[in-house]
PDB file of C-alpha atoms in Angstrom:
ATOM      1  CA  MET A   4      -8.058  -3.467  14.535  1.00 88.00           C
ATOM      2  CA  PRO A   5      -4.569  -2.776  13.134  1.00 96.00           C
ATOM      3  CA  LYS A   6      -3.989  -2.456   9.846  1.00 98.00           C
ATOM      4  CA  PHE A   7      -0.993  -4.279   7.776  1.00 98.00           C
ATOM      5  CA  MET A   8       0.654  -3.328   4.390  1.00 98.00           C
ATOM      6  CA  ASP A   9       1.568  -7.270   3.038  1.00 98.00           C
ATOM      7  CA  ILE A  10       3.695  -7.260  -0.075  1.00 98.00           C
ATOM      8  CA  HIS A  11       4.611  -9.825  -2.627  1.00 98.00           C
ATOM      9  CA  HIS A  12       7.500  -9.596  -4.609  1.00 98.00           C
ATOM     10  CA  GLY A  13       7.875 -11.961  -8.336  1.00 97.00           C
ATOM     11  CA  MET A  14       4.185 -11.338  -9.362  1.00 96.00           C
ATOM     12  CA  LYS A  15       5.457  -9.395 -12.951  1.00 96.00           C
ATOM     13  CA  GLY A  16       2.448 -10.066 -15.413  1.00 94.00           C
ATOM     14  CA  VAL A  17      -0.006 -11.740 -13.144  1.00 96.00           C
ATOM     15  CA  THR A  18      -3.456 -11.109 -14.732  1.00 97.00           C
ATOM     16  CA  PRO A  19      -6.726  -9.939 -13.290  1.00 97.00           C
ATOM     17  CA  ASP A  20      -8.448 -13.389 -13.247  1.00 97.00           C
ATOM     18  CA  GLU A  21      -5.289 -14.149 -11.853  1.00 97.00           C
ATOM     19  CA  LEU A  22      -5.348 -11.896  -9.200  1.00 97.00           C
ATOM     20  CA  SER A  23      -7.904 -11.627  -8.283  1.00 97.00           C
ATOM     21  CA  ALA A  24      -8.912 -15.706  -8.012  1.00 97.00           C
ATOM     22  CA  ALA A  25      -5.783 -15.197  -5.558  1.00 97.00           C
ATOM     23  CA  HIS A  26      -7.790 -13.000  -3.283  1.00 97.00           C
ATOM     24  CA  GLN A  27     -10.981 -14.984  -3.477  1.00 98.00           C
ATOM     25  CA  ALA A  28      -8.835 -17.905  -2.144  1.00 98.00           C
ATOM     26  CA  ASP A  29      -7.656 -15.324   1.021  1.00 98.00           C
ATOM     27  CA  LEU A  30     -11.122 -13.610   1.349  1.00 98.00           C
ATOM     28  CA  ALA A  31     -13.117 -16.514   1.808  1.00 98.00           C
ATOM     29  CA  ILE A  32     -11.695 -18.192   5.026  1.00 98.00           C
ATOM     30  CA  GLN A  33      -9.312 -14.741   6.425  1.00 98.00           C
ATOM     31  CA  SER A  34     -13.071 -15.259   9.016  1.00 98.00           C
ATOM     32  CA  GLU A  35     -10.979 -17.940  10.918  1.00 98.00           C
ATOM     33  CA  GLU A  36      -8.489 -15.799  11.413  1.00 98.00           C
ATOM     34  CA  GLY A  37     -10.316 -12.384  12.368  1.00 98.00           C
ATOM     35  CA  VAL A  38      -8.926 -10.803   9.288  1.00 98.00           C
ATOM     36  CA  THR A  39     -10.535  -8.848   6.944  1.00 98.00           C
ATOM     37  CA  PHE A  40      -8.496  -8.150   3.345  1.00 98.00           C
ATOM     38  CA  GLU A  41      -9.070  -4.065   1.640  1.00 97.00           C
ATOM     39  CA  HIS A  42      -7.965  -3.770  -1.294  1.00 97.00           C
ATOM     40  CA  ALA A  43      -5.366  -5.234  -3.157  1.00 97.00           C
ATOM     41  CA  TRP A  44      -3.196  -3.921  -5.719  1.00 98.00           C
ATOM     42  CA  ALA A  45      -0.735  -4.981  -8.162  1.00 98.00           C
ATOM     43  CA  ASP A  46       1.848  -3.957 -10.148  1.00 98.00           C
ATOM     44  CA  THR A  47       2.375  -6.067 -13.253  1.00 97.00           C
ATOM     45  CA  ASP A  48       5.401  -4.683 -14.685  1.00 97.00           C
ATOM     46  CA  SER A  49       7.389  -4.616 -11.534  1.00 97.00           C
ATOM     47  CA  GLY A  50       5.225  -7.661  -9.929  1.00 98.00           C
ATOM     48  CA  ASP A  51       5.184  -6.330  -6.524  1.00 98.00           C
ATOM     49  CA  VAL A  52       1.468  -6.997  -5.423  1.00 98.00           C
ATOM     50  CA  PHE A  53       0.117  -5.218  -1.821  1.00 98.00           C
ATOM     51  CA  CYS A  54      -2.460  -6.218   0.219  1.00 98.00           C
ATOM     52  CA  LEU A  55      -4.459  -3.731   2.668  1.00 98.00           C
ATOM     53  CA  SER A  56      -6.290  -6.044   5.875  1.00 98.00           C
ATOM     54  CA  ASP A  57      -7.315  -5.042   9.222  1.00 98.00           C
ATOM     55  CA  ALA A  58      -6.454  -8.300  11.367  1.00 98.00           C
ATOM     56  CA  PRO A  59      -5.333  -8.777  14.610  1.00 98.00           C
ATOM     57  CA  SER A  60      -1.578  -9.408  14.280  1.00 98.00           C
ATOM     58  CA  ALA A  61       1.222 -10.241  11.449  1.00 98.00           C
ATOM     59  CA  GLY A  62       0.795 -13.512  12.276  1.00 98.00           C
ATOM     60  CA  ALA A  63      -2.895 -13.708  11.337  1.00 98.00           C
ATOM     61  CA  VAL A  64      -2.380 -12.387   8.206  1.00 98.00           C
ATOM     62  CA  GLN A  65       0.182 -14.483   7.017  1.00 98.00           C
ATOM     63  CA  ARG A  66      -1.607 -17.668   7.888  1.00 98.00           C
ATOM     64  CA  ILE A  67      -4.371 -16.765   5.660  1.00 98.00           C
ATOM     65  CA  HIS A  68      -2.475 -15.892   2.320  1.00 98.00           C
ATOM     66  CA  GLU A  69      -0.291 -19.120   3.261  1.00 98.00           C
ATOM     67  CA  ARG A  70      -2.984 -21.433   3.521  1.00 97.00           C
ATOM     68  CA  ALA A  71      -3.914 -19.789   0.101  1.00 97.00           C
ATOM     69  CA  GLY A  72      -0.998 -20.831  -1.571  1.00 96.00           C
ATOM     70  CA  HIS A  73       1.150 -17.202  -1.771  1.00 96.00           C
ATOM     71  CA  LYS A  74       3.024 -16.297   1.498  1.00 97.00           C
ATOM     72  CA  ALA A  75       3.947 -12.419   1.270  1.00 98.00           C
ATOM     73  CA  ASP A  76       7.209 -11.455   1.627  1.00 98.00           C
ATOM     74  CA  GLU A  77       6.348  -8.187   3.482  1.00 98.00           C
ATOM     75  CA  ILE A  78       4.236  -7.527   6.554  1.00 98.00           C
ATOM     76  CA  HIS A  79       3.907  -3.637   7.649  1.00 98.00           C
ATOM     77  CA  PRO A  80       1.536  -3.197  10.542  1.00 98.00           C
ATOM     78  CA  LEU A  81       0.936   0.531  10.240  1.00 98.00           C
ATOM     79  CA  SER A  82       0.789   2.079  12.745  1.00 97.00           C
ATOM     80  CA  ILE A  83       0.301   5.593  11.332  1.00 97.00           C
ATOM     81  CA  SER A  84      -3.001   5.747   9.375  1.00 96.00           C
ATOM     82  CA  LEU A  85      -4.072   8.833   7.169  1.00 95.00           C
TER      83      LEU A  85
ATOM     84  CA  MET W  16      -7.633   7.967 -13.265  1.00 88.00           C
ATOM     85  CA  PRO W  17      -4.531   5.625 -12.886  1.00 96.00           C
ATOM     86  CA  LYS W  18      -3.759   4.889  -9.304  1.00 98.00           C
ATOM     87  CA  PHE W  19      -0.068   4.427  -7.087  1.00 98.00           C
ATOM     88  CA  MET W  20       1.552   3.663  -4.356  1.00 98.00           C
ATOM     89  CA  ASP W  21       4.540   5.556  -4.181  1.00 98.00           C
ATOM     90  CA  ILE W  22       6.847   4.112  -0.979  1.00 98.00           C
ATOM     91  CA  HIS W  23       8.686   6.509   0.784  1.00 98.00           C
ATOM     92  CA  HIS W  24      11.791   4.679   3.056  1.00 98.00           C
ATOM     93  CA  GLY W  25      13.888   5.925   6.677  1.00 97.00           C
ATOM     94  CA  MET W  26      11.142   7.502   8.064  1.00 96.00           C
ATOM     95  CA  LYS W  27      12.089   5.047  10.836  1.00 96.00           C
ATOM     96  CA  GLY W  28      10.272   6.886  14.270  1.00 94.00           C
ATOM     97  CA  VAL W  29       7.963   9.468  12.600  1.00 96.00           C
ATOM     98  CA  THR W  30       5.284  10.269  14.518  1.00 97.00           C
ATOM     99  CA  PRO W  31       1.697  10.923  13.608  1.00 97.00           C
ATOM    100  CA  ASP W  32       2.127  15.099  13.488  1.00 97.00           C
ATOM    101  CA  GLU W  33       4.607  14.528  11.859  1.00 97.00           C
ATOM    102  CA  LEU W  34       3.379  12.591   8.835  1.00 97.00           C
ATOM    103  CA  SER W  35       0.112  14.462   9.105  1.00 97.00           C
ATOM    104  CA  ALA W  36       1.715  17.779   8.579  1.00 97.00           C
ATOM    105  CA  ALA W  37       3.398  16.402   5.721  1.00 97.00           C
ATOM    106  CA  HIS W  38       0.620  14.321   4.382  1.00 97.00           C
ATOM    107  CA  GLN W  39      -1.119  17.649   4.721  1.00 98.00           C
ATOM    108  CA  ALA W  40       1.982  19.224   2.561  1.00 98.00           C
ATOM    109  CA  ASP W  41       0.883  17.002  -0.457  1.00 98.00           C
ATOM    110  CA  LEU W  42      -2.761  17.889  -0.408  1.00 98.00           C
ATOM    111  CA  ALA W  43      -2.108  22.069  -0.001  1.00 98.00           C
ATOM    112  CA  ILE W  44      -0.715  21.244  -3.911  1.00 98.00           C
ATOM    113  CA  GLN W  45      -1.784  18.126  -5.034  1.00 98.00           C
ATOM    114  CA  SER W  46      -4.114  19.637  -7.386  1.00 98.00           C
ATOM    115  CA  GLU W  47      -1.631  21.936  -9.409  1.00 98.00           C
ATOM    116  CA  GLU W  48      -0.941  18.152 -10.584  1.00 98.00           C
ATOM    117  CA  GLY W  49      -3.896  16.443 -10.902  1.00 98.00           C
ATOM    118  CA  VAL W  50      -2.912  14.163  -8.372  1.00 98.00           C
ATOM    119  CA  THR W  51      -5.708  13.156  -5.533  1.00 98.00           C
ATOM    120  CA  PHE W  52      -3.906  11.704  -2.201  1.00 98.00           C
ATOM    121  CA  GLU W  53      -5.929   9.554  -0.259  1.00 97.00           C
ATOM    122  CA  HIS W  54      -4.012   7.727   2.172  1.00 97.00           C
ATOM    123  CA  ALA W  55      -0.613   7.893   3.919  1.00 97.00           C
ATOM    124  CA  TRP W  56       0.580   4.650   5.820  1.00 98.00           C
ATOM    125  CA  ALA W  57       3.486   4.034   7.745  1.00 98.00           C
ATOM    126  CA  ASP W  58       5.689   1.409   9.929  1.00 98.00           C
ATOM    127  CA  THR W  59       7.502   3.152  12.535  1.00 97.00           C
ATOM    128  CA  ASP W  60       9.855   0.562  13.024  1.00 97.00           C
ATOM    129  CA  SER W  61      10.735   0.151   9.582  1.00 97.00           C
ATOM    130  CA  GLY W  62      10.071   2.817   8.627  1.00 98.00           C
ATOM    131  CA  ASP W  63       8.427   2.516   5.542  1.00 98.00           C
ATOM    132  CA  VAL W  64       5.628   5.138   4.527  1.00 98.00           C
ATOM    133  CA  PHE W  65       3.142   3.511   1.398  1.00 98.00           C
ATOM    134  CA  CYS W  66       0.906   6.957   0.282  1.00 98.00           C
ATOM    135  CA  LEU W  67      -1.846   5.528  -2.554  1.00 98.00           C
ATOM    136  CA  SER W  68      -3.260   8.213  -4.759  1.00 98.00           C
ATOM    137  CA  ASP W  69      -5.665   8.590  -8.128  1.00 98.00           C
ATOM    138  CA  ALA W  70      -3.146  10.585 -10.224  1.00 98.00           C
ATOM    139  CA  PRO W  71      -2.407  11.209 -14.402  1.00 98.00           C
ATOM    140  CA  SER W  72       1.038   9.570 -13.764  1.00 98.00           C
ATOM    141  CA  ALA W  73       3.729   8.376 -11.540  1.00 98.00           C
ATOM    142  CA  GLY W  74       5.843  12.091 -12.587  1.00 98.00           C
ATOM    143  CA  ALA W  75       3.058  14.302 -11.188  1.00 98.00           C
ATOM    144  CA  VAL W  76       2.517  12.265  -7.732  1.00 98.00           C
ATOM    145  CA  GLN W  77       6.634  12.731  -8.110  1.00 98.00           C
ATOM    146  CA  ARG W  78       6.380  16.458  -8.211  1.00 98.00           C
ATOM    147  CA  ILE W  79       3.943  16.984  -5.741  1.00 98.00           C
ATOM    148  CA  HIS W  80       6.245  14.770  -2.950  1.00 98.00           C
ATOM    149  CA  GLU W  81       9.264  16.403  -3.727  1.00 98.00           C
ATOM    150  CA  ARG W  82       7.477  20.420  -3.774  1.00 97.00           C
ATOM    151  CA  ALA W  83       6.111  18.868  -0.951  1.00 97.00           C
ATOM    152  CA  GLY W  84      10.241  17.986   0.290  1.00 96.00           C
ATOM    153  CA  HIS W  85       9.497  14.734   1.249  1.00 96.00           C
ATOM    154  CA  LYS W  86      10.786  12.584  -2.839  1.00 97.00           C
ATOM    155  CA  ALA W  87       9.323   9.031  -3.108  1.00 98.00           C
ATOM    156  CA  ASP W  88      11.970   6.166  -3.177  1.00 98.00           C
ATOM    157  CA  GLU W  89       9.354   3.693  -4.695  1.00 98.00           C
ATOM    158  CA  ILE W  90       6.270   4.841  -7.204  1.00 98.00           C
ATOM    159  CA  HIS W  91       4.195   1.974  -8.592  1.00 98.00           C
ATOM    160  CA  PRO W  92       1.455   2.197 -11.215  1.00 98.00           C
ATOM    161  CA  LEU W  93      -1.203   0.473  -9.967  1.00 98.00           C
ATOM    162  CA  SER W  94      -2.463  -1.932 -12.997  1.00 97.00           C
ATOM    163  CA  ILE W  95      -4.922  -3.817 -11.399  1.00 97.00           C
ATOM    164  CA  SER W  96      -6.666  -3.109  -8.321  1.00 96.00           C
ATOM    165  CA  LEU W  97      -9.174  -5.111  -6.935  1.00 95.00           C
TER     166      LEU W  97
END
């Protein structure tokens, strides 16, 4: 299954509770698109949030994020994973 | 130990062997700054490379990358990790 790194900008000051709630919203529906979100990390100073997933396509990742209310700004297919 | 996501731009077309060699160059000296690189991932189409590490500081991450010959363009402290 391909891996993806998606990035959300503009989330400066997001709290752990807010990020956890957003991540849980993804996890709750991810199986409907065959996506598995492995991690979410935030740089609360820059406002960048990084999500690592296994998914059939970038579109599948984005559909889950959109339905959960937080569309990704960038989705990177990770063609090399070390 | 804090976590960091650092990003290298402009590595479009990097091969698995090239990325592996660069990553190994980091691993060979990382202990001198107390850094542990956990993963490196590449989007070979956009040229973005993402490195996840545990490190005492962003400066420590950058010193290893610089000495290994590939300075990071962005280093994000991950204040939230899920």
